[in-house]
PDB file of C-alpha atoms in Angstrom:
ATOM      1  CA  UNK A   1     -12.917   2.432  -7.881  1.00  0.00           C
ATOM      2  CA  UNK A   2     -11.722  -0.275  -5.942  1.00  0.00           C
ATOM      3  CA  UNK A   3      -9.881  -2.968  -8.440  1.00  0.00           C
ATOM      4  CA  UNK A   4      -9.043  -5.701  -6.044  1.00  0.00           C
ATOM      5  CA  UNK A   5     -11.606  -7.422  -3.895  1.00  0.00           C
ATOM      6  CA  UNK A   6     -10.234  -9.923  -1.358  1.00  0.00           C
ATOM      7  CA  UNK A   7     -11.732 -12.593   0.566  1.00  0.00           C
ATOM      8  CA  UNK A   8     -12.261 -13.410   3.280  1.00  0.00           C
ATOM      9  CA  UNK A   9     -12.321 -10.205   5.214  1.00  0.00           C
ATOM     10  CA  UNK A  10     -11.393 -11.934   8.084  1.00  0.00           C
ATOM     11  CA  UNK A  11      -9.643 -15.267   8.738  1.00  0.00           C
ATOM     12  CA  UNK A  12      -8.720 -16.791  12.082  1.00  0.00           C
ATOM     13  CA  UNK A  13      -6.696 -19.900  12.221  1.00  0.00           C
ATOM     14  CA  UNK A  14      -4.165 -21.833  14.637  1.00  0.00           C
ATOM     15  CA  UNK A  15      -0.400 -21.735  14.188  1.00  0.00           C
ATOM     16  CA  UNK A  16       0.908 -24.424  11.949  1.00  0.00           C
ATOM     17  CA  UNK A  17      -2.419 -24.535   9.952  1.00  0.00           C
ATOM     18  CA  UNK A  18      -2.496 -22.958   6.647  1.00  0.00           C
ATOM     19  CA  UNK A  19      -3.882 -19.761   5.472  1.00  0.00           C
ATOM     20  CA  UNK A  20      -5.705 -18.935   2.072  1.00  0.00           C
ATOM     21  CA  UNK A  21      -6.629 -15.214   1.160  1.00  0.00           C
ATOM     22  CA  UNK A  22      -8.333 -14.585  -2.419  1.00  0.00           C
ATOM     23  CA  UNK A  23      -8.392 -11.446  -4.640  1.00  0.00           C
ATOM     24  CA  UNK A  24     -10.365 -10.632  -7.536  1.00  0.00           C
ATOM     25  CA  UNK A  25      -9.888  -7.896  -9.928  1.00  0.00           C
ATOM     26  CA  UNK A  26     -11.856  -6.196 -12.691  1.00  0.00           C
ATOM     27  CA  UNK A  27     -10.144  -5.168 -15.510  1.00  0.00           C
ATOM     28  CA  UNK A  28      -6.667  -6.663 -17.313  1.00  0.00           C
ATOM     29  CA  UNK A  29      -3.641  -6.151 -15.497  1.00  0.00           C
ATOM     30  CA  UNK A  30       0.124  -6.239 -16.220  1.00  0.00           C
ATOM     31  CA  UNK A  31       0.969  -7.817 -12.670  1.00  0.00           C
ATOM     32  CA  UNK A  32      -0.184  -8.521  -8.896  1.00  0.00           C
ATOM     33  CA  UNK A  33       1.336  -7.840  -5.889  1.00  0.00           C
ATOM     34  CA  UNK A  34       0.629  -8.917  -2.296  1.00  0.00           C
ATOM     35  CA  UNK A  35       1.487  -6.829   0.516  1.00  0.00           C
ATOM     36  CA  UNK A  36       1.763  -7.258   4.107  1.00  0.00           C
ATOM     37  CA  UNK A  37       0.842  -4.512   6.842  1.00  0.00           C
ATOM     38  CA  UNK A  38       1.188  -5.113  10.525  1.00  0.00           C
ATOM     39  CA  UNK A  39      -1.052  -3.264  13.005  1.00  0.00           C
ATOM     40  CA  UNK A  40      -1.840  -0.388  10.985  1.00  0.00           C
ATOM     41  CA  UNK A  41       2.018   0.170   9.691  1.00  0.00           C
ATOM     42  CA  UNK A  42       3.615   0.365   6.897  1.00  0.00           C
ATOM     43  CA  UNK A  43       3.281  -2.421   4.091  1.00  0.00           C
ATOM     44  CA  UNK A  44       5.732  -4.649   3.090  1.00  0.00           C
ATOM     45  CA  UNK A  45       6.165  -6.057  -0.132  1.00  0.00           C
ATOM     46  CA  UNK A  46       5.781  -9.915  -0.046  1.00  0.00           C
ATOM     47  CA  UNK A  47       5.587 -11.146  -3.985  1.00  0.00           C
ATOM     48  CA  UNK A  48       4.990 -10.106  -7.388  1.00  0.00           C
ATOM     49  CA  UNK A  49       3.053 -12.188  -9.915  1.00  0.00           C
ATOM     50  CA  UNK A  50       3.329 -11.050 -13.564  1.00  0.00           C
ATOM     51  CA  UNK A  51      -0.063 -11.657 -15.856  1.00  0.00           C
ATOM     52  CA  UNK A  52       1.890 -14.365 -17.926  1.00  0.00           C
ATOM     53  CA  UNK A  53       2.929 -16.317 -14.799  1.00  0.00           C
ATOM     54  CA  UNK A  54       0.591 -18.866 -13.252  1.00  0.00           C
ATOM     55  CA  UNK A  55       2.176 -19.517  -9.864  1.00  0.00           C
ATOM     56  CA  UNK A  56       5.203 -18.071  -7.410  1.00  0.00           C
ATOM     57  CA  UNK A  57       6.588 -19.078  -4.462  1.00  0.00           C
ATOM     58  CA  UNK A  58       8.901 -17.572  -1.812  1.00  0.00           C
ATOM     59  CA  UNK A  59       9.497 -19.105   1.260  1.00  0.00           C
ATOM     60  CA  UNK A  60       6.463 -20.047   3.006  1.00  0.00           C
ATOM     61  CA  UNK A  61       4.193 -18.226   0.525  1.00  0.00           C
ATOM     62  CA  UNK A  62       2.731 -19.358  -2.588  1.00  0.00           C
ATOM     63  CA  UNK A  63       0.865 -17.155  -4.971  1.00  0.00           C
ATOM     64  CA  UNK A  64      -1.466 -18.055  -7.862  1.00  0.00           C
ATOM     65  CA  UNK A  65      -2.986 -15.751 -10.624  1.00  0.00           C
ATOM     66  CA  UNK A  66      -5.763 -16.878 -12.961  1.00  0.00           C
ATOM     67  CA  UNK A  67      -6.049 -14.520 -15.616  1.00  0.00           C
ATOM     68  CA  UNK A  68      -9.067 -15.828 -17.243  1.00  0.00           C
ATOM     69  CA  UNK A  69     -11.024 -15.557 -14.219  1.00  0.00           C
ATOM     70  CA  UNK A  70      -9.440 -12.569 -12.778  1.00  0.00           C
ATOM     71  CA  UNK A  71      -8.402 -13.784  -9.486  1.00  0.00           C
ATOM     72  CA  UNK A  72      -5.552 -14.538  -7.285  1.00  0.00           C
ATOM     73  CA  UNK A  73      -4.831 -16.495  -4.382  1.00  0.00           C
ATOM     74  CA  UNK A  74      -1.946 -16.198  -1.461  1.00  0.00           C
ATOM     75  CA  UNK A  75      -1.152 -19.172   0.573  1.00  0.00           C
ATOM     76  CA  UNK A  76       0.810 -19.117   3.686  1.00  0.00           C
ATOM     77  CA  UNK A  77       1.855 -22.623   5.007  1.00  0.00           C
ATOM     78  CA  UNK A  78       2.637 -23.502   8.245  1.00  0.00           C
ATOM     79  CA  UNK A  79       1.269 -20.165   9.690  1.00  0.00           C
ATOM     80  CA  UNK A  80       2.866 -18.883  12.521  1.00  0.00           C
ATOM     81  CA  UNK A  81       1.535 -16.248  15.119  1.00  0.00           C
ATOM     82  CA  UNK A  82       3.931 -13.378  13.843  1.00  0.00           C
ATOM     83  CA  UNK A  83       1.867 -13.691  10.202  1.00  0.00           C
ATOM     84  CA  UNK A  84      -1.072 -12.102  12.156  1.00  0.00           C
ATOM     85  CA  UNK A  85      -1.476  -9.160   9.926  1.00  0.00           C
ATOM     86  CA  UNK A  86      -3.595  -7.543   7.325  1.00  0.00           C
ATOM     87  CA  UNK A  87      -2.918  -8.785   3.905  1.00  0.00           C
ATOM     88  CA  UNK A  88      -3.839  -6.546   0.675  1.00  0.00           C
ATOM     89  CA  UNK A  89      -3.503  -7.438  -3.155  1.00  0.00           C
ATOM     90  CA  UNK A  90      -2.286  -4.491  -5.377  1.00  0.00           C
ATOM     91  CA  UNK A  91      -2.981  -4.630  -9.289  1.00  0.00           C
ATOM     92  CA  UNK A  92      -0.787  -2.673 -12.055  1.00  0.00           C
ATOM     93  CA  UNK A  93      -1.869  -2.438 -15.507  1.00  0.00           C
ATOM     94  CA  UNK A  94       1.207  -1.630 -17.310  1.00  0.00           C
ATOM     95  CA  UNK A  95       4.486  -2.891 -17.723  1.00  0.00           C
ATOM     96  CA  UNK A  96       7.300  -1.294 -16.169  1.00  0.00           C
ATOM     97  CA  UNK A  97       5.377   1.339 -14.233  1.00  0.00           C
ATOM     98  CA  UNK A  98       2.060   1.916 -13.232  1.00  0.00           C
ATOM     99  CA  UNK A  99       0.152   3.246 -10.106  1.00  0.00           C
ATOM    100  CA  UNK A 100      -1.147   0.532  -7.866  1.00  0.00           C
ATOM    101  CA  UNK A 101      -4.765   0.116  -6.726  1.00  0.00           C
ATOM    102  CA  UNK A 102      -5.232  -1.833  -3.454  1.00  0.00           C
ATOM    103  CA  UNK A 103      -7.806  -4.358  -2.661  1.00  0.00           C
ATOM    104  CA  UNK A 104      -9.937  -4.007   0.608  1.00  0.00           C
ATOM    105  CA  UNK A 105      -7.494  -6.591   2.428  1.00  0.00           C
ATOM    106  CA  UNK A 106      -7.926  -9.672   4.192  1.00  0.00           C
ATOM    107  CA  UNK A 107      -7.185  -9.405   8.457  1.00  0.00           C
ATOM    108  CA  UNK A 108      -5.216 -12.799   9.159  1.00  0.00           C
ATOM    109  CA  UNK A 109      -5.098 -14.156  13.214  1.00  0.00           C
ATOM    110  CA  UNK A 110      -2.937 -16.518  13.933  1.00  0.00           C
ATOM    111  CA  UNK A 111      -3.275 -18.059  17.183  1.00  0.00           C
ATOM    112  CA  UNK A 112      -0.722 -19.797  19.144  1.00  0.00           C
TER     113      UNK A 112
ATOM    114  CA  UNK B   1      15.265  -2.380  -1.928  1.00  0.00           C
ATOM    115  CA  UNK B   2      14.841   0.851  -0.276  1.00  0.00           C
ATOM    116  CA  UNK B   3      14.370   2.092   3.195  1.00  0.00           C
ATOM    117  CA  UNK B   4      11.630   4.581   3.784  1.00  0.00           C
ATOM    118  CA  UNK B   5      11.306   6.725   7.195  1.00  0.00           C
ATOM    119  CA  UNK B   6       8.444   9.206   7.833  1.00  0.00           C
ATOM    120  CA  UNK B   7       8.257  11.816  10.261  1.00  0.00           C
ATOM    121  CA  UNK B   8       6.012  12.438  12.324  1.00  0.00           C
ATOM    122  CA  UNK B   9       5.050   8.691  13.119  1.00  0.00           C
ATOM    123  CA  UNK B  10       1.634  10.084  14.624  1.00  0.00           C
ATOM    124  CA  UNK B  11       0.130  13.521  15.487  1.00  0.00           C
ATOM    125  CA  UNK B  12      -3.120  14.935  17.169  1.00  0.00           C
ATOM    126  CA  UNK B  13      -4.257  18.078  15.630  1.00  0.00           C
ATOM    127  CA  UNK B  14      -6.878  20.956  15.925  1.00  0.00           C
ATOM    128  CA  UNK B  15      -9.202  21.286  13.309  1.00  0.00           C
ATOM    129  CA  UNK B  16      -8.513  23.981  10.720  1.00  0.00           C
ATOM    130  CA  UNK B  17      -4.514  23.594  11.162  1.00  0.00           C
ATOM    131  CA  UNK B  18      -2.242  22.056   9.026  1.00  0.00           C
ATOM    132  CA  UNK B  19       0.392  19.225   8.961  1.00  0.00           C
ATOM    133  CA  UNK B  20       3.327  18.786   6.984  1.00  0.00           C
ATOM    134  CA  UNK B  21       4.634  14.950   6.810  1.00  0.00           C
ATOM    135  CA  UNK B  22       8.147  14.181   5.550  1.00  0.00           C
ATOM    136  CA  UNK B  23       9.492  11.232   4.201  1.00  0.00           C
ATOM    137  CA  UNK B  24      12.843  10.127   3.401  1.00  0.00           C
ATOM    138  CA  UNK B  25      14.410   7.579   1.251  1.00  0.00           C
ATOM    139  CA  UNK B  26      17.694   5.910   1.835  1.00  0.00           C
ATOM    140  CA  UNK B  27      18.391   5.861  -1.879  1.00  0.00           C
ATOM    141  CA  UNK B  28      17.536   7.945  -4.964  1.00  0.00           C
ATOM    142  CA  UNK B  29      14.353   6.634  -6.615  1.00  0.00           C
ATOM    143  CA  UNK B  30      12.712   7.647  -9.383  1.00  0.00           C
ATOM    144  CA  UNK B  31       9.319   7.964  -8.615  1.00  0.00           C
ATOM    145  CA  UNK B  32       7.437   8.692  -4.857  1.00  0.00           C
ATOM    146  CA  UNK B  33       3.704   8.524  -3.794  1.00  0.00           C
ATOM    147  CA  UNK B  34       1.677   9.480  -1.294  1.00  0.00           C
ATOM    148  CA  UNK B  35      -1.438   6.998  -0.046  1.00  0.00           C
ATOM    149  CA  UNK B  36      -4.207   7.629   2.393  1.00  0.00           C
ATOM    150  CA  UNK B  37      -5.672   4.923   4.528  1.00  0.00           C
ATOM    151  CA  UNK B  38      -8.623   5.861   6.325  1.00  0.00           C
ATOM    152  CA  UNK B  39      -9.749   3.624   9.240  1.00  0.00           C
ATOM    153  CA  UNK B  40     -10.306   0.081   8.747  1.00  0.00           C
ATOM    154  CA  UNK B  41      -9.965   0.903   4.975  1.00  0.00           C
ATOM    155  CA  UNK B  42      -7.571  -0.096   2.074  1.00  0.00           C
ATOM    156  CA  UNK B  43      -4.954   2.404   0.594  1.00  0.00           C
ATOM    157  CA  UNK B  44      -5.924   4.774  -1.515  1.00  0.00           C
ATOM    158  CA  UNK B  45      -3.428   7.075  -4.055  1.00  0.00           C
ATOM    159  CA  UNK B  46      -3.408  10.736  -3.000  1.00  0.00           C
ATOM    160  CA  UNK B  47      -0.705  11.522  -5.778  1.00  0.00           C
ATOM    161  CA  UNK B  48       2.545  10.729  -7.343  1.00  0.00           C
ATOM    162  CA  UNK B  49       5.032  13.219  -6.309  1.00  0.00           C
ATOM    163  CA  UNK B  50       7.199  14.239  -9.010  1.00  0.00           C
ATOM    164  CA  UNK B  51      10.945  15.696  -8.963  1.00  0.00           C
ATOM    165  CA  UNK B  52      11.221  19.223 -10.333  1.00  0.00           C
ATOM    166  CA  UNK B  53       7.791  19.769 -11.161  1.00  0.00           C
ATOM    167  CA  UNK B  54       3.954  19.758  -9.638  1.00  0.00           C
ATOM    168  CA  UNK B  55       2.578  16.606  -8.239  1.00  0.00           C
ATOM    169  CA  UNK B  56       0.099  14.322 -10.192  1.00  0.00           C
ATOM    170  CA  UNK B  57      -3.093  13.965  -8.223  1.00  0.00           C
ATOM    171  CA  UNK B  58      -5.519  11.286  -8.345  1.00  0.00           C
ATOM    172  CA  UNK B  59      -9.178  11.750  -8.762  1.00  0.00           C
ATOM    173  CA  UNK B  60     -10.855  13.349  -5.448  1.00  0.00           C
ATOM    174  CA  UNK B  61      -7.299  14.586  -4.288  1.00  0.00           C
ATOM    175  CA  UNK B  62      -6.508  18.587  -5.084  1.00  0.00           C
ATOM    176  CA  UNK B  63      -3.306  20.563  -4.367  1.00  0.00           C
ATOM    177  CA  UNK B  64      -4.916  23.348  -2.350  1.00  0.00           C
ATOM    178  CA  UNK B  65      -5.836  20.355   0.102  1.00  0.00           C
ATOM    179  CA  UNK B  66      -2.679  18.188   0.063  1.00  0.00           C
ATOM    180  CA  UNK B  67       0.257  20.238  -1.263  1.00  0.00           C
ATOM    181  CA  UNK B  68       3.367  18.280  -1.955  1.00  0.00           C
ATOM    182  CA  UNK B  69       6.950  18.937  -2.478  1.00  0.00           C
ATOM    183  CA  UNK B  70       9.765  16.750  -3.951  1.00  0.00           C
ATOM    184  CA  UNK B  71      12.587  18.952  -3.972  1.00  0.00           C
ATOM    185  CA  UNK B  72      15.332  16.036  -5.010  1.00  0.00           C
ATOM    186  CA  UNK B  73      15.126  12.237  -5.536  1.00  0.00           C
ATOM    187  CA  UNK B  74      15.136  11.437  -2.033  1.00  0.00           C
ATOM    188  CA  UNK B  75      12.686  13.407  -0.180  1.00  0.00           C
ATOM    189  CA  UNK B  76       9.340  14.660  -0.342  1.00  0.00           C
ATOM    190  CA  UNK B  77       6.465  16.271   2.075  1.00  0.00           C
ATOM    191  CA  UNK B  78       2.658  15.804   2.346  1.00  0.00           C
ATOM    192  CA  UNK B  79       0.986  18.567   3.946  1.00  0.00           C
ATOM    193  CA  UNK B  80      -3.049  18.257   4.976  1.00  0.00           C
ATOM    194  CA  UNK B  81      -4.207  21.439   4.768  1.00  0.00           C
ATOM    195  CA  UNK B  82      -7.168  22.784   6.992  1.00  0.00           C
ATOM    196  CA  UNK B  83      -7.804  19.778   8.570  1.00  0.00           C
ATOM    197  CA  UNK B  84     -10.872  18.590   9.702  1.00  0.00           C
ATOM    198  CA  UNK B  85     -12.103  15.154  11.438  1.00  0.00           C
ATOM    199  CA  UNK B  86     -12.430  13.539   8.115  1.00  0.00           C
ATOM    200  CA  UNK B  87      -8.788  13.739   7.457  1.00  0.00           C
ATOM    201  CA  UNK B  88      -7.999  11.114  10.282  1.00  0.00           C
ATOM    202  CA  UNK B  89      -5.912   8.390   8.952  1.00  0.00           C
ATOM    203  CA  UNK B  90      -2.665   7.015   8.141  1.00  0.00           C
ATOM    204  CA  UNK B  91      -0.876   8.678   5.685  1.00  0.00           C
ATOM    205  CA  UNK B  92       1.793   6.822   3.739  1.00  0.00           C
ATOM    206  CA  UNK B  93       4.810   7.397   1.583  1.00  0.00           C
ATOM    207  CA  UNK B  94       6.257   4.733  -1.079  1.00  0.00           C
ATOM    208  CA  UNK B  95       8.916   4.440  -3.546  1.00  0.00           C
ATOM    209  CA  UNK B  96       9.168   2.535  -6.593  1.00  0.00           C
ATOM    210  CA  UNK B  97      11.903   0.105  -6.123  1.00  0.00           C
ATOM    211  CA  UNK B  98      14.349  -0.793  -9.245  1.00  0.00           C
ATOM    212  CA  UNK B  99      12.734  -4.125  -9.806  1.00  0.00           C
ATOM    213  CA  UNK B 100       9.237  -4.731 -11.454  1.00  0.00           C
ATOM    214  CA  UNK B 101       6.824  -2.041 -10.561  1.00  0.00           C
ATOM    215  CA  UNK B 102       7.267  -3.050  -6.964  1.00  0.00           C
ATOM    216  CA  UNK B 103       6.629  -0.398  -4.251  1.00  0.00           C
ATOM    217  CA  UNK B 104       8.183   0.086  -0.981  1.00  0.00           C
ATOM    218  CA  UNK B 105       6.366   1.865   2.020  1.00  0.00           C
ATOM    219  CA  UNK B 106       7.365   3.870   4.841  1.00  0.00           C
ATOM    220  CA  UNK B 107       5.950   3.066   8.168  1.00  0.00           C
ATOM    221  CA  UNK B 108       3.112   5.821   7.979  1.00  0.00           C
ATOM    222  CA  UNK B 109       2.078   8.498   9.694  1.00  0.00           C
ATOM    223  CA  UNK B 110      -0.968   7.980  11.823  1.00  0.00           C
ATOM    224  CA  UNK B 111      -3.237  11.835  12.220  1.00  0.00           C
ATOM    225  CA  UNK B 112      -6.144  12.504  14.424  1.00  0.00           C
ATOM    226  CA  UNK B 113      -7.914  15.580  13.736  1.00  0.00           C
ATOM    227  CA  UNK B 114     -10.055  16.307  16.873  1.00  0.00           C
TER     228      UNK B 114
END
């Protein structure tokens, strides 16, 4: 069964604007990860946040995690046309290693 | 991070035939995985490819349909057997990095079954 559910399913913005995508999950997790996929190609790992962390930054990316609400958000600031892609959250339930369960993804379109 | 390549990048096959997809990692990794991504959908884990032993399949996936080999720590193959149009998907290989459970993905193999 699908663990993560992203919303919105699709998001269309202009370059320079911020993009926020949300992910909700059902069971307790050890970590949550965000991936980007360009045009049906391979996935690129963006950021991992552990269950004992609340916020993490990487360049123009900011991820938050609220374990009480079982939700996470990915914020891309000052978006660029090159950010156009599908974004997926994935949850891991064990420390160290566990299989990942992917959400349905948000398709982001950034127009010049 | 690991760099992962897959061959072929895409293929169009006739129903009833089989296709073997190769996955090569540029460094030794402990764990490798195979995922399927059906059109417009998210990723679904098919199996964990174990080196030196049989793959571990997820619910809904069986060895007869998706045989997997992993002869060493850098290489794995997935065969899609007796294909039907419902097998048309992107098949992705991934490997577990040395970091905290992050996985690195290959570019995927886009399979179309006619």
